[in-house]
mmCIF file of C-alpha atoms in Angstrom:
data_model
loop_
_atom_site.group_PDB
_atom_site.id
_atom_site.type_symbol
_atom_site.label_atom_id
_atom_site.label_comp_id
_atom_site.label_asym_id
_atom_site.label_seq_id
_atom_site.Cartn_x
_atom_site.Cartn_y
_atom_site.Cartn_z
ATOM 1 C CA UNK A 1 20.263 71.688 -49.515
ATOM 2 C CA UNK A 2 18.272 72.531 -52.793
ATOM 3 C CA UNK A 3 18.658 75.711 -54.301
ATOM 4 C CA UNK A 4 15.631 78.188 -55.414
ATOM 5 C CA UNK A 5 14.397 76.461 -58.853
ATOM 6 C CA UNK A 6 12.552 78.191 -61.361
ATOM 7 C CA UNK A 7 10.147 76.894 -64.081
ATOM 8 C CA UNK A 8 10.797 77.007 -67.016
ATOM 9 C CA UNK A 9 13.992 77.553 -67.992
ATOM 10 C CA UNK A 10 13.114 79.587 -71.372
ATOM 11 C CA UNK A 11 10.065 80.592 -73.447
ATOM 12 C CA UNK A 12 9.167 81.980 -76.037
ATOM 13 C CA UNK A 13 5.493 83.470 -76.773
ATOM 14 C CA UNK A 14 3.634 85.267 -79.371
ATOM 15 C CA UNK A 15 2.576 88.527 -78.543
ATOM 16 C CA UNK A 16 -0.217 89.201 -76.967
ATOM 17 C CA UNK A 17 -0.417 85.390 -75.120
ATOM 18 C CA UNK A 18 -0.594 85.160 -70.990
ATOM 19 C CA UNK A 19 2.632 83.578 -69.665
ATOM 20 C CA UNK A 20 2.347 81.615 -66.575
ATOM 21 C CA UNK A 21 6.375 81.410 -64.102
ATOM 22 C CA UNK A 22 7.073 79.559 -61.403
ATOM 23 C CA UNK A 23 9.453 80.519 -58.585
ATOM 24 C CA UNK A 24 10.559 77.641 -55.946
ATOM 25 C CA UNK A 25 11.945 79.234 -53.032
ATOM 26 C CA UNK A 26 14.398 77.380 -50.268
ATOM 27 C CA UNK A 27 12.867 75.573 -47.848
ATOM 28 C CA UNK A 28 12.074 77.924 -44.437
ATOM 29 C CA UNK A 29 13.261 81.417 -46.538
ATOM 30 C CA UNK A 30 10.435 83.713 -45.885
ATOM 31 C CA UNK A 31 11.082 86.001 -48.034
ATOM 32 C CA UNK A 32 10.904 85.867 -52.309
ATOM 33 C CA UNK A 33 11.712 88.505 -54.717
ATOM 34 C CA UNK A 34 10.894 88.737 -58.272
ATOM 35 C CA UNK A 35 13.081 90.620 -60.639
ATOM 36 C CA UNK A 36 13.523 91.893 -64.210
ATOM 37 C CA UNK A 37 16.954 91.977 -66.387
ATOM 38 C CA UNK A 38 17.488 92.406 -69.442
ATOM 39 C CA UNK A 39 20.731 91.480 -71.191
ATOM 40 C CA UNK A 40 23.733 92.177 -69.425
ATOM 41 C CA UNK A 41 22.250 94.771 -67.182
ATOM 42 C CA UNK A 42 21.122 95.212 -63.102
ATOM 43 C CA UNK A 43 17.951 94.164 -61.589
ATOM 44 C CA UNK A 44 14.959 95.382 -61.366
ATOM 45 C CA UNK A 45 12.619 94.890 -58.487
ATOM 46 C CA UNK A 46 9.273 93.286 -59.251
ATOM 47 C CA UNK A 47 7.584 91.828 -56.740
ATOM 48 C CA UNK A 48 8.598 91.290 -52.800
ATOM 49 C CA UNK A 49 6.566 88.258 -50.588
ATOM 50 C CA UNK A 50 7.394 88.425 -46.874
ATOM 51 C CA UNK A 51 5.860 85.400 -44.837
ATOM 52 C CA UNK A 52 1.413 86.282 -44.649
ATOM 53 C CA UNK A 53 2.196 89.210 -45.167
ATOM 54 C CA UNK A 54 0.872 91.806 -48.083
ATOM 55 C CA UNK A 55 2.983 92.011 -50.806
ATOM 56 C CA UNK A 56 5.109 94.849 -52.055
ATOM 57 C CA UNK A 57 3.687 95.078 -55.459
ATOM 58 C CA UNK A 58 5.796 98.285 -56.389
ATOM 59 C CA UNK A 59 8.110 97.540 -58.609
ATOM 60 C CA UNK A 60 5.470 95.946 -61.127
ATOM 61 C CA UNK A 61 5.509 97.785 -64.502
ATOM 62 C CA UNK A 62 2.033 97.718 -65.370
ATOM 63 C CA UNK A 63 -1.374 95.968 -64.325
ATOM 64 C CA UNK A 64 -0.870 93.533 -66.838
ATOM 65 C CA UNK A 65 1.659 91.236 -64.274
ATOM 66 C CA UNK A 66 0.259 89.876 -61.161
ATOM 67 C CA UNK A 67 2.158 87.447 -58.957
ATOM 68 C CA UNK A 68 0.928 84.753 -56.096
ATOM 69 C CA UNK A 69 2.482 83.020 -53.195
ATOM 70 C CA UNK A 70 0.712 80.080 -52.205
ATOM 71 C CA UNK A 71 1.517 78.473 -48.751
ATOM 72 C CA UNK A 72 4.157 80.953 -48.305
ATOM 73 C CA UNK A 73 5.931 78.831 -50.291
ATOM 74 C CA UNK A 74 5.851 78.445 -54.307
ATOM 75 C CA UNK A 75 5.352 81.647 -56.094
ATOM 76 C CA UNK A 76 3.737 82.186 -59.937
ATOM 77 C CA UNK A 77 4.485 85.905 -61.731
ATOM 78 C CA UNK A 78 1.996 86.115 -64.577
ATOM 79 C CA UNK A 79 2.008 88.796 -67.322
ATOM 80 C CA UNK A 80 -1.480 88.763 -69.170
ATOM 81 C CA UNK A 81 -1.427 89.932 -72.762
ATOM 82 C CA UNK A 82 2.594 90.126 -73.217
ATOM 83 C CA UNK A 83 4.091 92.643 -75.578
ATOM 84 C CA UNK A 84 7.802 92.664 -76.405
ATOM 85 C CA UNK A 85 8.802 95.016 -74.361
ATOM 86 C CA UNK A 86 8.338 91.924 -71.253
ATOM 87 C CA UNK A 87 11.300 89.984 -73.002
ATOM 88 C CA UNK A 88 13.907 89.458 -70.708
ATOM 89 C CA UNK A 89 15.218 87.322 -68.149
ATOM 90 C CA UNK A 90 13.060 86.820 -64.576
ATOM 91 C CA UNK A 91 14.688 85.676 -61.842
ATOM 92 C CA UNK A 92 13.807 84.740 -58.376
ATOM 93 C CA UNK A 93 15.383 85.048 -55.069
ATOM 94 C CA UNK A 94 14.337 83.876 -51.783
ATOM 95 C CA UNK A 95 15.909 85.530 -48.266
ATOM 96 C CA UNK A 96 15.803 83.752 -44.927
ATOM 97 C CA UNK A 97 15.911 86.846 -43.021
ATOM 98 C CA UNK A 98 13.068 89.431 -42.690
ATOM 99 C CA UNK A 99 15.130 92.894 -42.146
ATOM 100 C CA UNK A 100 18.764 92.915 -41.683
ATOM 101 C CA UNK A 101 21.542 92.041 -44.032
ATOM 102 C CA UNK A 102 18.477 90.493 -46.870
ATOM 103 C CA UNK A 103 20.996 88.535 -48.097
ATOM 104 C CA UNK A 104 19.483 86.691 -51.518
ATOM 105 C CA UNK A 105 19.577 83.879 -53.080
ATOM 106 C CA UNK A 106 18.775 83.607 -56.754
ATOM 107 C CA UNK A 107 17.640 80.620 -59.002
ATOM 108 C CA UNK A 108 19.222 80.559 -62.527
ATOM 109 C CA UNK A 109 15.916 82.567 -63.770
ATOM 110 C CA UNK A 110 13.426 81.975 -67.016
ATOM 111 C CA UNK A 111 14.130 83.342 -70.064
ATOM 112 C CA UNK A 112 11.232 85.149 -71.618
ATOM 113 C CA UNK A 113 11.026 85.897 -75.421
ATOM 114 C CA UNK A 114 7.841 87.504 -76.454
ATOM 115 C CA UNK A 115 7.803 87.555 -81.081
ATOM 116 C CA UNK B 1 15.162 107.906 -54.066
ATOM 117 C CA UNK B 2 18.187 105.665 -53.236
ATOM 118 C CA UNK B 3 20.412 104.698 -55.962
ATOM 119 C CA UNK B 4 23.533 103.363 -56.321
ATOM 120 C CA UNK B 5 25.875 104.081 -58.935
ATOM 121 C CA UNK B 6 28.359 101.845 -60.255
ATOM 122 C CA UNK B 7 31.687 101.939 -62.687
ATOM 123 C CA UNK B 8 32.683 100.829 -64.805
ATOM 124 C CA UNK B 9 29.870 99.434 -66.587
ATOM 125 C CA UNK B 10 32.171 97.199 -69.053
ATOM 126 C CA UNK B 11 36.162 96.012 -68.376
ATOM 127 C CA UNK B 12 38.021 93.558 -70.809
ATOM 128 C CA UNK B 13 41.532 93.213 -69.650
ATOM 129 C CA UNK B 14 44.255 90.727 -69.458
ATOM 130 C CA UNK B 15 44.703 87.695 -67.808
ATOM 131 C CA UNK B 16 47.249 88.378 -64.543
ATOM 132 C CA UNK B 17 46.136 92.053 -64.650
ATOM 133 C CA UNK B 18 44.478 94.064 -61.713
ATOM 134 C CA UNK B 19 41.110 95.872 -61.521
ATOM 135 C CA UNK B 20 39.079 97.563 -59.606
ATOM 136 C CA UNK B 21 35.158 98.138 -59.221
ATOM 137 C CA UNK B 22 33.380 100.575 -57.770
ATOM 138 C CA UNK B 23 30.079 101.259 -55.857
ATOM 139 C CA UNK B 24 28.928 104.776 -55.304
ATOM 140 C CA UNK B 25 25.538 106.560 -53.171
ATOM 141 C CA UNK B 26 24.915 109.083 -51.528
ATOM 142 C CA UNK B 27 22.820 107.578 -49.402
ATOM 143 C CA UNK B 28 24.026 104.729 -45.858
ATOM 144 C CA UNK B 29 23.267 101.634 -46.521
ATOM 145 C CA UNK B 30 23.515 99.679 -43.033
ATOM 146 C CA UNK B 31 25.199 96.425 -45.260
ATOM 147 C CA UNK B 32 26.548 96.055 -48.769
ATOM 148 C CA UNK B 33 26.368 92.845 -51.002
ATOM 149 C CA UNK B 34 28.598 92.068 -53.460
ATOM 150 C CA UNK B 35 27.253 89.547 -56.331
ATOM 151 C CA UNK B 36 28.705 87.324 -59.421
ATOM 152 C CA UNK B 37 26.833 86.491 -61.962
ATOM 153 C CA UNK B 38 27.631 84.529 -65.174
ATOM 154 C CA UNK B 39 25.249 83.985 -68.281
ATOM 155 C CA UNK B 40 22.833 81.899 -67.822
ATOM 156 C CA UNK B 41 22.694 81.410 -64.235
ATOM 157 C CA UNK B 42 21.130 83.879 -61.597
ATOM 158 C CA UNK B 43 23.627 85.654 -59.137
ATOM 159 C CA UNK B 44 25.703 84.242 -56.590
ATOM 160 C CA UNK B 45 26.554 86.274 -53.499
ATOM 161 C CA UNK B 46 29.993 86.936 -53.135
ATOM 162 C CA UNK B 47 30.392 88.723 -49.836
ATOM 163 C CA UNK B 48 28.202 91.302 -47.372
ATOM 164 C CA UNK B 49 30.232 94.123 -45.670
ATOM 165 C CA UNK B 50 28.777 95.495 -42.862
ATOM 166 C CA UNK B 51 31.015 97.939 -41.175
ATOM 167 C CA UNK B 52 32.219 101.586 -42.359
ATOM 168 C CA UNK B 53 35.801 100.477 -43.442
ATOM 169 C CA UNK B 54 35.339 96.993 -42.979
ATOM 170 C CA UNK B 55 38.072 94.774 -45.455
ATOM 171 C CA UNK B 56 37.200 91.687 -46.595
ATOM 172 C CA UNK B 57 39.465 89.542 -48.603
ATOM 173 C CA UNK B 58 38.113 86.299 -50.850
ATOM 174 C CA UNK B 59 41.207 84.658 -52.492
ATOM 175 C CA UNK B 60 42.345 87.307 -54.784
ATOM 176 C CA UNK B 61 38.845 89.383 -54.851
ATOM 177 C CA UNK B 62 39.115 92.302 -52.008
ATOM 178 C CA UNK B 63 36.144 94.156 -50.595
ATOM 179 C CA UNK B 64 36.001 97.473 -48.963
ATOM 180 C CA UNK B 65 33.086 99.134 -47.354
ATOM 181 C CA UNK B 66 33.442 103.147 -47.251
ATOM 182 C CA UNK B 67 34.453 104.445 -43.636
ATOM 183 C CA UNK B 68 30.883 106.163 -44.482
ATOM 184 C CA UNK B 69 29.480 103.527 -45.658
ATOM 185 C CA UNK B 70 27.894 105.002 -48.543
ATOM 186 C CA UNK B 71 30.563 103.237 -51.231
ATOM 187 C CA UNK B 72 32.434 99.819 -51.807
ATOM 188 C CA UNK B 73 34.771 98.869 -53.772
ATOM 189 C CA UNK B 74 36.206 95.449 -55.405
ATOM 190 C CA UNK B 75 39.383 94.861 -56.243
ATOM 191 C CA UNK B 76 41.123 91.621 -58.181
ATOM 192 C CA UNK B 77 44.403 91.061 -58.063
ATOM 193 C CA UNK B 78 46.184 89.214 -61.128
ATOM 194 C CA UNK B 79 42.668 88.648 -62.703
ATOM 195 C CA UNK B 80 42.133 84.695 -64.115
ATOM 196 C CA UNK B 81 39.300 84.185 -67.117
ATOM 197 C CA UNK B 82 37.295 82.220 -64.110
ATOM 198 C CA UNK B 83 36.759 86.104 -62.961
ATOM 199 C CA UNK B 84 34.661 86.837 -66.030
ATOM 200 C CA UNK B 85 31.203 87.584 -64.998
ATOM 201 C CA UNK B 86 28.904 90.178 -64.520
ATOM 202 C CA UNK B 87 29.262 92.079 -61.063
ATOM 203 C CA UNK B 88 26.415 93.844 -58.898
ATOM 204 C CA UNK B 89 26.689 95.405 -56.010
ATOM 205 C CA UNK B 90 23.702 95.842 -53.297
ATOM 206 C CA UNK B 91 22.979 97.924 -50.777
ATOM 207 C CA UNK B 92 20.407 97.640 -47.846
ATOM 208 C CA UNK B 93 18.650 100.048 -46.128
ATOM 209 C CA UNK B 94 18.540 100.161 -42.468
ATOM 210 C CA UNK B 95 14.560 100.013 -42.240
ATOM 211 C CA UNK B 96 14.004 98.494 -45.842
ATOM 212 C CA UNK B 97 13.561 94.743 -47.073
ATOM 213 C CA UNK B 98 14.825 95.653 -50.433
ATOM 214 C CA UNK B 99 18.330 96.197 -51.738
ATOM 215 C CA UNK B 100 19.460 99.114 -53.534
ATOM 216 C CA UNK B 101 20.845 97.606 -57.152
ATOM 217 C CA UNK B 102 23.887 98.783 -59.294
ATOM 218 C CA UNK B 103 23.862 98.644 -62.792
ATOM 219 C CA UNK B 104 26.290 96.297 -63.093
ATOM 220 C CA UNK B 105 30.062 95.755 -64.061
ATOM 221 C CA UNK B 106 30.667 93.296 -66.864
ATOM 222 C CA UNK B 107 33.978 92.276 -66.894
ATOM 223 C CA UNK B 108 35.713 90.192 -69.356
ATOM 224 C CA UNK B 109 39.318 88.113 -68.350
ATOM 225 C CA UNK B 110 41.012 87.762 -71.229
ATOM 226 C CA UNK B 111 43.592 84.188 -71.670
#
């Protein structure tokens, strides 16, 4: 079946502009995560959605970052007034389970470059 | 705060050699997952270990979960260039939906 998809795959933007990154999770997966990954590094947790519950926003680095998940499916991560330090790969993952093993299935990521 | 220390951070070896990657923590995890990530792609789950002392094999890859569920290792036998990638371990807490991620091991296998 279809995996997690993300768009765009690459985004170059000027400092100060807003950007929107999209994630389509695997159908039926209730959990959705956003991560940030700097070049060759591990994953930095940003935000977690589970069904219709209030999201866990504890990983968002500043109030310039926000995310929505509409209808329990598609999610959009928005970065306002982008800064050069926002340059990274933004990964989305979905998971079928509410708790337990928490295995996550990742999209290919969006590479964001802020010039 | 739960931490998962992964070592080595970088490893470059010749094809045919063996290697081991370690993930260590002072925290107990309900399970631990290993992922491999190739350039331009998202991480892909390789295996989940659940029981203390558990050993799982995936072809030339052997994964072990420590008896106390605080550590794990990945051993690759006779490494191949196709094993090249970033290996990430991630621990699941008992009551938390978040995974605790290691910083990753960048592995390069030279032909």
